[in-house]
């Protein structure tokens, strides 16, 4: 008997076709009040679940007793109850690597746009304010040669650092759980304390995953330690930053600006004070959102799901122990 899977949101026809060639697929391109019952009914029989922006709770798992694998179309998995899934022998797979360069492009776009005030000056032109030569009031600051401080030096952090060091001659400093000797040699990067980074960096760029220990890592105290000319960029997760403290720091001029792809609440509420701050560049969480990369992420998720449901070890299990448990259960 074919295994059953539930597919949620953003799947191209080619990926759906691959899944339908292997499994019985219940597909929910959109989830809303109208089809929630049908979604839960499908989950009650599902062996696999694949999609982006999945909301997986212990209650949902209770209603999906046959579930073996969840394949998220994202690298981040802070929104999953990983321990609970492991306890139940459910493998969680993510999509690392294929989005690294694209997300780093987004990070650098934010650095450039914020430091050189690109959206603000675009509005200046559109609103007919460009009547004479631009004055100092419209000047930005240099990006090249400035010190880039990476909070987190994983795959995406390294890709942003590479752009800064090799493309813009930026000295790179970083705080990370462990130093990266190969990167130090390649980029002349220097591992330093979090405090030293905050004090020295002209651009502070955050790429750490959201965990219990990184929640509100960038708090009021951290903003106070940054240079008043510093630009803060977040392409990680909103809750890594105390957003209220960041807003205060921006309003008081404790830092010069911010480029943000992620927020504590997404979509950003229309009441957010960030919307009124011209020195802030806002993006709607598009770190990996290009045609090429989203397609590669979906393909990787399909491959992970297919392998795991066929009893083979998927390459991107975040809780590989759960896979061993599933295989052992199947053998019993
Ligand atoms: C996702 C991301 O598209 O991969 C991640 O962790 O942040 C983005 O690439 C987003 O999480 C929605 O699924």
PDB file of C-alpha atoms and ligand atoms in Angstrom, residues 10 51-54 72-79 95 99 103 235-237 261-262 285-289 294 297, ligand 1:
ATOM      1  CA  UNK A  10       3.978  26.548  -2.186  1.00  0.00           C
ATOM      2  CA  UNK A  51       5.589  22.226   3.320  1.00  0.00           C
ATOM      3  CA  UNK A  52       6.695  25.691   4.316  1.00  0.00           C
ATOM      4  CA  UNK A  53       5.544  27.612   7.361  1.00  0.00           C
ATOM      5  CA  UNK A  54       4.271  24.428   8.969  1.00  0.00           C
ATOM      6  CA  UNK A  72      10.031  21.557   6.306  1.00  0.00           C
ATOM      7  CA  UNK A  73      10.889  23.812   3.355  1.00  0.00           C
ATOM      8  CA  UNK A  74      13.157  25.987   5.485  1.00  0.00           C
ATOM      9  CA  UNK A  75      16.542  25.765   7.113  1.00  0.00           C
ATOM     10  CA  UNK A  76      15.225  27.142  10.408  1.00  0.00           C
ATOM     11  CA  UNK A  77      13.331  24.737  12.640  1.00  0.00           C
ATOM     12  CA  UNK A  78      12.860  26.869  15.744  1.00  0.00           C
ATOM     13  CA  UNK A  79       9.082  26.536  15.277  1.00  0.00           C
ATOM     14  CA  UNK A  95      16.741  22.380   3.806  1.00  0.00           C
ATOM     15  CA  UNK A  99      19.658  28.734   0.511  1.00  0.00           C
ATOM     16  CA  UNK A 103      20.146  34.478   2.102  1.00  0.00           C
ATOM     17  CA  UNK A 235      18.483  38.086   8.671  1.00  0.00           C
ATOM     18  CA  UNK A 236      18.143  35.446  11.413  1.00  0.00           C
ATOM     19  CA  UNK A 237      14.889  35.397  13.372  1.00  0.00           C
ATOM     20  CA  UNK A 261      14.156  40.874   7.132  1.00  0.00           C
ATOM     21  CA  UNK A 262      12.625  39.299  10.242  1.00  0.00           C
ATOM     22  CA  UNK A 285      11.078  37.812   5.414  1.00  0.00           C
ATOM     23  CA  UNK A 286      12.463  37.151   1.925  1.00  0.00           C
ATOM     24  CA  UNK A 287      15.871  35.750   2.923  1.00  0.00           C
ATOM     25  CA  UNK A 288      15.573  32.735   0.619  1.00  0.00           C
ATOM     26  CA  UNK A 289      12.748  33.981  -1.585  1.00  0.00           C
ATOM     27  CA  UNK A 294      12.741  28.221  -3.289  1.00  0.00           C
ATOM     28  CA  UNK A 297      14.544  24.027  -1.204  1.00  0.00           C
TER      29      UNK A 297
HETATM   30  C1  LIG B   1      11.784  30.283   4.938  1.00  0.00           C
HETATM   31  C2  LIG B   1      13.709  30.796   6.344  1.00  0.00           C
HETATM   32  O1  LIG B   1      11.305  30.530   3.704  1.00  0.00           O
HETATM   33  O2  LIG B   1      14.657  28.762   5.699  1.00  0.00           O
HETATM   34  C3  LIG B   1      14.349  29.512   6.623  1.00  0.00           C
HETATM   35  O3  LIG B   1      14.596  29.200   7.798  1.00  0.00           O
HETATM   36  O4  LIG B   1      13.663  31.665   7.133  1.00  0.00           O
HETATM   37  C4  LIG B   1      13.098  30.994   5.026  1.00  0.00           C
HETATM   38  O5  LIG B   1      13.963  30.498   4.052  1.00  0.00           O
HETATM   39  C5  LIG B   1      10.796  30.731   5.959  1.00  0.00           C
HETATM   40  O6  LIG B   1      11.159  30.225   7.194  1.00  0.00           O
HETATM   41  C6  LIG B   1       9.402  30.269   5.622  1.00  0.00           C
HETATM   42  O7  LIG B   1       9.318  28.866   5.597  1.00  0.00           O
END
